[in-house]
Tab-separated table of C-alpha atoms in Angstrom:
chain	number	residue	atom	x	y	z
A	1	MET	CA	92.205	109.775	132.364
A	2	SER	CA	94.904	108.078	134.403
A	3	ALA	CA	98.115	109.787	135.333
A	4	LEU	CA	100.939	109.036	132.938
A	5	VAL	CA	104.620	109.728	133.098
A	6	SER	CA	105.862	110.902	129.717
A	7	LEU	CA	109.237	111.476	128.206
A	8	PHE	CA	109.694	114.913	126.787
A	9	VAL	CA	112.151	116.608	124.524
A	10	THR	CA	113.239	120.192	124.990
A	11	GLY	CA	115.361	121.868	122.342
A	12	GLY	CA	116.102	118.561	120.621
A	13	THR	CA	117.442	116.893	123.811
A	14	VAL	CA	115.774	113.733	125.045
A	15	ALA	CA	114.686	113.692	128.673
A	16	ALA	CA	116.928	110.775	129.523
A	17	ALA	CA	119.862	112.972	128.552
A	18	GLY	CA	118.853	115.799	130.860
A	19	GLY	CA	115.622	117.151	129.394
A	20	LEU	CA	112.289	117.621	131.107
A	21	VAL	CA	110.370	114.709	132.602
A	22	TRP	CA	106.753	115.743	133.094
A	23	MET	CA	103.944	114.028	134.972
A	24	ARG	CA	100.393	114.990	134.200
A	25	ASN	CA	98.917	116.456	137.382
A	26	LEU	CA	95.243	115.648	137.652
A	27	GLY	CA	94.795	117.525	140.902
A	28	THR	CA	94.900	116.529	144.537
A	29	GLY	CA	92.328	116.492	147.276
A	30	THR	CA	88.638	116.406	146.572
A	31	ARG	CA	88.486	118.970	143.771
A	32	PRO	CA	88.610	117.320	140.311
A	33	ALA	CA	91.225	118.669	137.961
A	34	THR	CA	89.830	120.990	135.325
A	35	ALA	CA	91.063	121.428	131.774
A	36	ALA	CA	92.692	124.654	132.908
A	37	ASP	CA	94.524	122.794	135.707
A	38	ILE	CA	95.846	120.199	133.288
A	39	ALA	CA	96.850	122.804	130.712
A	40	ALA	CA	98.643	124.851	133.351
A	41	ASP	CA	100.963	121.930	134.043
A	42	ALA	CA	101.722	121.330	130.366
A	43	PRO	CA	104.822	122.750	128.653
A	44	VAL	CA	104.075	126.207	127.348
A	45	GLU	CA	104.290	125.085	123.707
A	46	LEU	CA	101.408	122.652	124.249
A	47	ARG	CA	99.120	124.467	126.669
A	48	THR	CA	96.541	125.462	124.062
A	49	ALA	CA	96.461	121.956	122.591
A	50	VAL	CA	96.180	120.290	126.016
A	51	PHE	CA	93.412	122.667	127.072
A	52	VAL	CA	91.370	121.818	123.961
A	53	LEU	CA	91.931	118.059	124.308
A	54	ALA	CA	91.340	117.931	128.072
A	55	ASP	CA	87.888	119.511	127.760
A	56	PRO	CA	85.334	117.408	125.783
A	57	LEU	CA	83.340	120.533	124.970
A	58	GLN	CA	86.379	122.275	123.484
A	59	THR	CA	87.325	119.131	121.569
A	60	ASN	CA	83.875	118.898	120.005
A	61	LEU	CA	83.862	122.609	119.165
A	62	MET	CA	87.140	122.083	117.313
A	63	LEU	CA	85.826	119.041	115.430
A	64	ALA	CA	82.672	120.928	114.496
A	65	ALA	CA	84.707	123.909	113.257
A	66	LEU	CA	86.766	121.546	111.086
A	67	ARG	CA	83.558	119.863	109.785
A	68	LEU	CA	84.561	116.504	111.241
A	69	GLY	CA	81.595	116.263	113.625
A	70	SER	CA	78.280	117.874	114.484
A	71	VAL	CA	75.543	117.852	117.074
A	72	GLU	CA	73.167	116.201	114.622
A	73	GLY	CA	75.555	113.591	113.277
A	74	GLY	CA	77.674	113.025	116.363
A	75	PHE	CA	81.350	113.506	117.077
A	76	PRO	CA	84.402	111.293	116.711
A	77	GLN	CA	85.374	109.713	120.033
A	78	LEU	CA	88.581	110.956	121.627
A	79	GLU	CA	90.040	107.771	123.077
A	80	ARG	CA	93.361	109.067	124.435
A	81	TYR	CA	96.004	111.719	124.144
A	82	ASP	CA	99.499	111.319	125.464
A	83	TYR	CA	102.898	112.944	125.300
A	84	SER	CA	105.509	111.880	122.780
A	85	THR	CA	109.027	112.929	121.946
A	86	PHE	CA	107.692	115.412	119.389
A	87	GLY	CA	104.631	116.732	121.257
A	88	LEU	CA	101.327	114.860	121.537
A	89	GLU	CA	99.725	111.779	120.045
A	90	VAL	CA	95.936	111.818	119.866
A	91	ASP	CA	93.827	108.742	119.021
A	92	LEU	CA	90.245	109.201	117.842
A	93	LEU	CA	87.585	106.784	116.595
A	94	MET	CA	86.255	108.200	113.342
A	95	LEU	CA	82.581	108.511	112.559
A	96	GLY	CA	81.016	106.002	110.201
A	97	GLY	CA	81.635	107.041	106.620
A	98	GLN	CA	84.824	108.937	107.391
A	99	SER	CA	88.231	107.922	106.071
A	100	LEU	CA	91.797	108.918	106.790
A	101	ALA	CA	91.705	111.210	103.750
A	102	ASP	CA	89.086	113.362	105.532
A	103	TRP	CA	91.599	114.038	108.305
A	104	SER	CA	94.925	114.054	106.500
A	105	ASN	CA	94.454	116.495	103.643
A	106	ASP	CA	96.644	119.584	103.813
A	107	GLU	CA	93.835	122.041	104.532
A	108	THR	CA	92.443	120.052	107.466
A	109	LEU	CA	95.879	119.491	109.014
A	110	ASN	CA	96.680	123.186	108.731
A	111	GLN	CA	93.384	123.993	110.469
A	112	PHE	CA	94.213	121.544	113.264
A	113	ALA	CA	97.577	123.246	113.755
A	114	THR	CA	95.966	126.684	113.900
A	115	TYR	CA	93.254	125.577	116.321
A	116	LEU	CA	95.711	123.802	118.637
A	117	GLY	CA	98.288	126.586	118.450
A	118	VAL	CA	101.174	124.420	117.213
A	119	PRO	CA	103.458	124.562	114.165
A	120	LYS	CA	102.382	121.289	112.610
A	121	VAL	CA	99.930	118.398	112.841
A	122	THR	CA	100.220	115.151	110.868
A	123	ALA	CA	97.862	112.180	110.714
A	124	SER	CA	98.038	108.421	110.273
A	125	SER	CA	95.759	105.441	110.824
A	126	PRO	CA	97.093	102.810	113.261
A	127	GLU	CA	93.992	100.629	112.848
A	128	PRO	CA	90.914	100.610	110.609
A	129	SER	CA	88.383	103.290	111.679
A	130	TRP	CA	90.995	105.002	113.860
A	131	VAL	CA	92.977	108.160	113.219
A	132	ARG	CA	96.089	109.227	115.104
A	133	LEU	CA	96.994	112.901	115.120
A	134	GLN	CA	100.621	113.817	115.792
A	135	VAL	CA	100.749	117.280	117.331
A	136	ARG	CA	104.296	118.415	116.579
A	137	VAL	CA	106.140	121.145	118.424
A	138	PHE	CA	109.610	119.577	118.691
A	139	ASP	CA	111.640	118.149	115.811
A	140	THR	CA	113.566	115.351	117.458
A	141	LEU	CA	115.576	114.812	114.278
A	142	ALA	CA	116.751	118.404	113.884
A	143	THR	CA	120.213	117.608	115.229
A	144	PRO	CA	122.507	115.344	113.165
A	145	ALA	CA	122.736	111.790	114.490
A	146	THR	CA	126.247	110.808	115.494
A	147	MET	CA	127.509	107.452	114.317
A	148	PRO	CA	128.402	105.199	117.271
A	149	GLU	CA	131.963	104.164	117.965
A	150	VAL	CA	133.283	101.094	116.169
A	151	VAL	CA	132.364	97.932	118.045
A	152	HIS	CA	133.835	94.645	116.846
A	153	ASN	CA	130.986	92.237	117.395
A	154	GLY	CA	128.376	90.430	115.351
A	155	VAL	CA	125.917	92.053	112.992
A	156	ASP	CA	122.374	91.018	112.174
A	157	LEU	CA	122.126	91.292	108.378
A	158	GLU	CA	118.350	91.615	108.694
A	159	ALA	CA	118.555	94.513	111.189
A	160	VAL	CA	121.537	96.699	110.332
A	161	PRO	CA	121.773	99.937	112.410
A	162	VAL	CA	121.935	102.989	110.140
A	163	GLY	CA	120.481	105.868	112.186
A	164	ILE	CA	117.765	106.845	114.651
A	165	THR	CA	113.992	107.191	114.564
A	166	GLU	CA	112.148	110.239	115.810
A	167	ASP	CA	111.327	108.263	118.971
A	168	TYR	CA	115.065	107.801	119.606
A	169	ASP	CA	115.043	104.136	118.736
A	170	THR	CA	117.778	102.737	116.511
A	171	TRP	CA	116.802	102.763	112.852
A	172	ARG	CA	117.604	99.322	111.456
A	173	LEU	CA	117.412	98.155	107.845
A	174	ARG	CA	116.966	94.654	106.463
A	175	ILE	CA	119.768	94.075	103.943
A	176	LEU	CA	119.724	90.277	103.630
A	177	TYR	CA	116.718	88.957	101.640
A	178	SER	CA	115.701	92.476	100.664
A	179	HIS	CA	116.188	95.255	98.119
A	180	ILE	CA	116.165	98.952	98.985
A	181	LEU	CA	115.134	101.967	96.911
A	182	LEU	CA	116.609	105.234	98.185
A	183	ALA	CA	115.282	108.474	96.674
A	184	GLY	CA	116.142	112.053	97.513
A	185	ALA	CA	116.930	115.414	95.967
A	186	THR	CA	120.446	116.782	95.729
A	187	GLY	CA	121.816	117.364	99.226
A	188	SER	CA	119.129	115.249	100.904
A	189	GLY	CA	121.661	112.874	102.494
A	190	LYS	CA	121.719	109.811	100.245
A	191	GLY	CA	125.477	109.500	100.768
A	192	SER	CA	125.099	109.392	104.538
A	193	VAL	CA	122.476	106.636	104.271
A	194	LEU	CA	124.743	104.520	102.057
A	195	TRP	CA	127.847	105.058	104.200
A	196	SER	CA	125.801	104.291	107.328
A	197	ILE	CA	124.741	101.002	105.741
A	198	LEU	CA	128.376	100.188	104.965
A	199	ALA	CA	129.390	101.041	108.534
A	200	GLY	CA	126.604	98.872	109.944
A	201	LEU	CA	127.728	95.978	107.758
A	202	GLY	CA	131.403	96.588	108.484
A	203	VAL	CA	132.072	93.636	110.758
A	204	ALA	CA	130.417	91.258	108.290
A	205	ILE	CA	132.374	92.763	105.383
A	206	LEU	CA	135.617	92.314	107.302
A	207	ALA	CA	134.707	88.702	108.107
A	208	GLY	CA	133.940	87.928	104.458
A	209	LEU	CA	130.220	87.298	105.009
A	210	VAL	CA	129.250	90.286	102.859
A	211	GLU	CA	130.740	91.215	99.505
A	212	VAL	CA	129.974	94.765	98.367
A	213	ARG	CA	129.994	95.660	94.681
A	214	LEU	CA	129.499	99.330	93.976
A	215	ALA	CA	128.466	101.137	90.802
A	216	ASP	CA	129.113	104.883	90.883
A	217	PRO	CA	128.195	106.454	87.515
A	218	LYS	CA	129.134	109.885	88.893
A	219	GLY	CA	132.773	109.031	88.396
A	220	GLY	CA	133.691	107.664	91.806
A	221	ALA	CA	134.008	110.951	93.694
A	222	GLU	CA	131.724	109.791	96.505
A	223	PHE	CA	132.838	106.178	96.912
A	224	GLY	CA	136.216	105.961	95.186
A	225	ARG	CA	137.993	105.728	98.549
A	226	GLY	CA	136.670	102.176	98.856
A	227	GLU	CA	137.889	100.949	95.457
A	228	ASP	CA	139.954	97.739	95.698
A	229	ARG	CA	139.556	97.835	99.467
A	230	LEU	CA	136.013	97.858	100.868
A	231	PHE	CA	134.447	96.915	97.517
A	232	THR	CA	135.302	93.766	95.592
A	233	ARG	CA	133.988	95.387	92.394
A	234	PHE	CA	133.928	99.099	91.600
A	235	ALA	CA	132.562	100.480	88.331
A	236	VAL	CA	132.166	104.077	87.158
A	237	ASP	CA	131.185	103.856	83.475
A	238	SER	CA	128.327	102.243	81.600
A	239	GLY	CA	130.310	99.334	80.208
A	240	SER	CA	131.913	98.294	83.475
A	241	ILE	CA	128.658	98.750	85.406
A	242	LEU	CA	126.763	96.508	83.011
A	243	ALA	CA	129.569	93.946	83.257
A	244	LEU	CA	129.332	94.104	87.062
A	245	LEU	CA	125.582	93.471	86.922
A	246	SER	CA	125.907	90.726	84.321
A	247	GLU	CA	128.471	88.899	86.458
A	248	ALA	CA	126.163	89.154	89.478
A	249	VAL	CA	123.247	87.707	87.491
A	250	GLU	CA	125.413	84.767	86.399
A	251	GLU	CA	126.543	84.079	89.978
A	252	MET	CA	122.959	84.382	91.223
A	253	ASP	CA	121.694	81.880	88.671
A	254	GLU	CA	124.472	79.413	89.531
A	255	ARG	CA	123.686	79.780	93.225
A	256	LEU	CA	119.988	79.198	92.578
A	257	VAL	CA	120.815	75.967	90.728
A	258	ARG	CA	122.841	74.725	93.704
A	259	MET	CA	120.010	75.694	96.062
A	260	ARG	CA	117.472	73.791	93.984
A	261	GLN	CA	119.654	70.696	93.872
A	262	ALA	CA	120.175	70.841	97.647
A	263	GLY	CA	116.520	71.613	98.402
A	264	VAL	CA	117.372	74.969	100.022
A	265	ARG	CA	114.765	77.740	99.892
A	266	LYS	CA	116.911	80.568	101.295
A	267	HIS	CA	120.668	80.824	101.097
A	268	VAL	CA	122.433	81.577	104.378
A	269	PRO	CA	125.591	83.628	103.697
A	270	THR	CA	128.943	81.955	104.359
A	271	VAL	CA	132.523	83.014	103.741
A	272	ASP	CA	132.571	80.795	100.644
A	273	GLU	CA	129.224	82.150	99.393
A	274	PRO	CA	128.636	85.532	101.022
A	275	LEU	CA	125.776	87.964	100.746
A	276	ILE	CA	126.353	89.836	97.482
A	277	LEU	CA	125.316	93.462	98.012
A	278	ILE	CA	125.113	95.599	94.880
A	279	ILE	CA	124.903	99.352	95.485
A	280	ILE	CA	124.039	101.567	92.512
A	281	ASP	CA	124.495	105.260	93.219
A	282	GLU	CA	122.464	107.552	90.937
A	283	ALA	CA	120.854	104.715	89.019
A	284	ALA	CA	119.171	107.174	86.627
A	285	SER	CA	122.506	107.618	84.835
A	286	LEU	CA	121.917	104.209	83.276
A	287	SER	CA	118.162	103.736	83.548
A	288	SER	CA	117.309	107.014	81.768
A	289	TYR	CA	120.313	108.944	80.499
A	290	ALA	CA	122.479	106.273	78.833
A	291	GLU	CA	122.257	105.075	75.232
A	292	ARG	CA	119.125	103.120	74.373
A	293	ASP	CA	120.752	99.688	74.239
A	294	GLU	CA	122.552	100.365	77.529
A	295	ARG	CA	119.283	101.476	79.174
A	296	GLU	CA	117.503	98.331	78.037
A	297	GLU	CA	120.327	96.085	79.236
A	298	PHE	CA	120.477	97.867	82.590
A	299	ARG	CA	116.744	97.445	83.097
A	300	ARG	CA	116.921	93.779	82.087
A	301	LEU	CA	119.793	92.974	84.451
A	302	THR	CA	118.379	94.885	87.421
A	303	GLY	CA	114.978	93.295	86.788
A	304	LEU	CA	116.534	89.833	87.027
A	305	LEU	CA	118.442	90.697	90.206
A	306	LEU	CA	115.408	92.271	91.863
A	307	SER	CA	113.000	89.484	90.938
A	308	LYS	CA	115.265	86.492	91.700
A	309	GLY	CA	118.027	87.666	94.013
A	310	ARG	CA	116.480	87.824	97.456
A	311	ALA	CA	116.356	84.100	98.194
A	312	ALA	CA	119.867	83.696	96.804
A	313	ALA	CA	121.248	86.364	99.166
A	314	VAL	CA	121.838	88.850	96.358
A	315	SER	CA	120.589	92.277	97.421
A	316	VAL	CA	120.350	95.552	95.500
A	317	ILE	CA	120.339	99.108	96.849
A	318	ALA	CA	119.537	101.722	94.207
A	319	ALA	CA	119.858	105.438	94.957
A	320	LEU	CA	118.454	108.154	92.705
A	321	GLN	CA	117.161	111.712	92.646
A	322	ASP	CA	114.143	111.272	90.387
A	323	PRO	CA	111.889	108.391	91.528
A	324	SER	CA	109.655	108.430	88.450
A	325	LYS	CA	108.626	105.245	86.661
A	326	GLU	CA	110.734	106.253	83.671
A	327	THR	CA	113.832	106.569	85.853
A	328	MET	CA	113.361	103.340	87.826
A	329	PRO	CA	110.851	101.137	85.976
A	330	ASN	CA	111.334	98.217	88.392
A	331	ARG	CA	110.690	100.242	91.533
A	332	GLN	CA	107.765	98.009	92.590
A	333	LEU	CA	110.298	95.204	93.147
A	334	PHE	CA	111.942	97.038	96.060
A	335	PRO	CA	110.273	95.851	99.301
A	336	VAL	CA	111.958	98.621	101.336
A	337	ARG	CA	111.677	102.218	100.170
A	338	ILE	CA	113.285	105.279	101.721
A	339	GLY	CA	112.144	108.750	100.738
A	340	LEU	CA	114.443	111.569	101.806
A	341	ARG	CA	113.722	115.203	100.956
A	342	LEU	CA	111.927	115.417	97.610
A	343	ASP	CA	111.077	118.463	95.535
A	344	GLU	CA	107.436	117.751	94.681
A	345	PRO	CA	104.503	116.258	96.626
A	346	ASN	CA	103.752	113.778	93.830
A	347	GLN	CA	107.273	112.346	94.128
A	348	THR	CA	106.336	110.917	97.517
A	349	ALA	CA	103.721	108.769	95.780
A	350	MET	CA	106.363	107.676	93.259
A	351	VAL	CA	108.461	106.279	96.106
A	352	HIS	CA	105.872	105.097	98.611
A	353	GLY	CA	102.737	104.594	96.509
A	354	GLN	CA	99.437	106.385	96.122
A	355	GLY	CA	98.043	107.942	99.277
A	356	ALA	CA	101.432	107.935	101.023
A	357	ARG	CA	101.200	111.619	101.991
A	358	ASP	CA	97.766	111.014	103.526
A	359	ARG	CA	99.305	108.147	105.506
A	360	GLY	CA	102.026	110.357	106.946
A	361	ALA	CA	104.967	110.364	104.520
A	362	ARG	CA	105.680	114.028	103.828
A	363	CYS	CA	108.969	113.853	101.957
A	364	ASP	CA	108.375	117.190	100.229
A	365	GLU	CA	108.108	118.945	103.632
A	366	ILE	CA	111.492	117.801	104.977
A	367	ASN	CA	113.714	120.740	105.881
A	368	GLU	CA	116.639	121.201	103.519
A	369	HIS	CA	118.890	121.759	106.539
A	370	THR	CA	118.294	118.217	107.861
A	371	PRO	CA	120.068	115.899	105.392
A	372	GLY	CA	119.498	112.228	106.130
A	373	VAL	CA	115.928	112.730	107.380
A	374	GLY	CA	113.361	110.608	105.586
A	375	TYR	CA	110.370	108.301	105.719
A	376	VAL	CA	110.766	104.522	105.499
A	377	GLY	CA	108.065	102.251	104.144
A	378	GLU	CA	108.066	98.463	103.772
A	379	ASP	CA	105.877	96.003	101.933
A	380	GLY	CA	103.179	94.660	104.210
A	381	THR	CA	102.817	97.861	106.223
A	382	THR	CA	100.718	100.960	105.618
A	383	GLY	CA	102.491	103.365	107.953
A	384	PHE	CA	105.879	105.025	107.775
A	385	VAL	CA	108.742	105.572	110.168
A	386	ARG	CA	110.415	108.972	110.259
A	387	VAL	CA	114.162	108.544	110.578
A	388	ARG	CA	117.550	110.212	110.258
A	389	ALA	CA	120.677	108.463	109.032
A	390	PHE	CA	123.944	108.864	110.878
A	391	TRP	CA	126.031	111.783	109.688
A	392	VAL	CA	129.158	110.436	107.961
A	393	SER	CA	131.918	112.958	107.248
A	394	ASP	CA	134.747	112.369	104.782
A	395	GLU	CA	136.997	111.486	107.704
A	396	ALA	CA	134.423	109.007	109.024
A	397	ALA	CA	134.087	107.433	105.567
A	398	ASP	CA	137.862	106.997	105.415
A	399	ALA	CA	137.749	105.377	108.851
A	400	ILE	CA	135.050	102.940	107.678
A	401	VAL	CA	137.252	101.901	104.757
A	402	ASP	CA	140.363	101.586	106.936
A	403	THR	CA	138.574	99.603	109.642
A	404	TYR	CA	136.497	97.166	107.613
A	405	SER	CA	138.355	96.551	104.352
A	406	PRO	CA	138.939	92.778	104.161
A	407	ALA	CA	142.057	93.302	102.000
A	408	PRO	CA	143.884	96.498	103.029
A	409	GLU	CA	145.617	98.379	100.260
A	410	ILE	CA	149.288	97.460	99.809
A	411	ALA	CA	151.138	100.711	99.244
A	412	GLY	CA	154.577	99.205	98.466
A	413	PRO	CA	157.146	96.507	99.359
A	414	THR	CA	156.991	95.298	102.935
A	415	GLU	CA	160.721	94.325	103.075
A	416	ASP	CA	163.986	95.967	102.034
A	417	TYR	CA	164.958	94.663	98.600
A	418	SER	CA	167.461	97.429	97.795
A	419	GLY	CA	170.359	94.918	97.536
A	420	PHE	CA	168.516	92.490	95.293
A	421	ASP	CA	170.447	91.469	92.132
A	422	PRO	CA	168.084	90.106	89.469
A	423	ASP	CA	171.019	88.371	87.700
A	424	ASP	CA	172.049	86.474	90.818
A	425	LEU	CA	170.455	83.037	90.549
A	426	GLY	CA	172.031	81.890	93.771
A	427	ASP	CA	174.192	79.135	92.216
A	428	GLU	CA	177.706	80.661	92.460
A	429	ASN	CA	178.625	78.692	95.594
A	430	GLU	CA	177.103	75.415	94.506
A	431	GLY	CA	179.347	72.469	93.664
A	432	PRO	CA	179.783	70.996	90.188
A	433	VAL	CA	176.690	69.656	88.569
A	434	ALA	CA	176.692	65.880	88.290
A	435	ALA	CA	176.937	64.533	84.798
C-alpha cells in the first residue's frame, strides 16, 4: 500500500489549524514494514484498528468472527483503508450474495467497534457491491460551528452556505428550485438551521431577489424579530397562515401562466419577480393539530406549492418535530430532507426513507449536546452527508435582521416637526385671490 499523507483531527481541531499531520511510515531500508510497524506509527486511538487492517490474516480473522467471510466461502476483499477527519475509512468488496444490510445492522457494527477497539463504526455503500466502513474515534462536529463574518457579495441561490460537513467542507443547501423538509426533536437545532439559511440568503434578501414569508404557529417567539423587516409576510395564527399560503398559490399560478405564454421552463428570480421562500416553523400545528377544515386546507395549499412551485421559483421549507406521514402527508414532495436529532430509530425512515439507517443516517444516535448536527439526503442520491448548522445566538439573529432587512423599521419621525401647526395652510402671506 502506497504511502499517503492524511489530515487528522485531534480533540476536534483540524490539522490545518494546528492539529496533527501524520504520514504512514511503511519502513525504510530493506526490511518490509510489518503490521506492528504500521500500527506503532498510528495515533494511539487507532492502533488496534490499524494493526487489524494492516495484516490480511488479522482482517480475515475479524471477518470470520463477524460471520462475513470464511475459509470455505472466501473473504471480502479489503481494497484500501485511509485516514479521515473522524478516524479511518475502509473500502471492501463484498462477497457475492451479500448486501449492505449484512454489514450495517446494529449488532454487526457494534461487533466491528469492539474488534477494532474504537467507540463507533458506521457503514455505507459508495458503489454497488462495495461497502465503506467509517471507523470513528473523533467527532469533528462536536464543537459548534461559528457563522462567518458578514460579507457583502453575491450569493448562489442553489448553493447557500448554512454550516459545515464532518469533513470540514462548507455545507450548502439548494434553495432555488427546491423544497426542504427539516425534522428534529425539541432542542435539536432547527432554529439554527433556519437562521443560517436566512443569513446565507441575506445579500439576496437585501437586494430584493428573495422574498421571505414566514409562518410561525408558535406565536412568533423565535422569528418575531424579523416581522415587517426581514419578512414581507409574517403569520402566527391559523387564519393568517392559510391566507399567506393562499396568496402564494395565487401568485405562483399567475407566474406559471406568464411562463407558459413566454415559453419559459424555469423562472429566474428578478427584483420584480423574486424567489418566494415560504418558511413554516412547526408545520404540525396546522397539518395535525388544527381544526379539521384548517388541516385539510393547509394540506391542499402546501400540496399545490410543493408540486408546482419549484419551476416558478416558489420554495417551501417546513420544519417539524414529528416527521410521521400523519404530520406531514406531502413529505415525499420535498427533494431535500434534513434529519436532526430524532427520538426513535423509525423516525429516521420517516424523514429519509426505508433503509436510511442501514445507509448511514443515524439521526436517533445524535448527541443531545450537539444541536444543529444532522444528516442530509437528496433525491437522486442514496448516501447522506453528516453536517452541523452554524450556531446562531439571539444577538446574531438580531444582527441578521439589522443587516439584511430590505426595509429597515422606522421607529419615529426623521425630522423635527415640533413647531408644526396643523391649522396653518400657508396662505396668510399670499396676495388677494383673483376674481
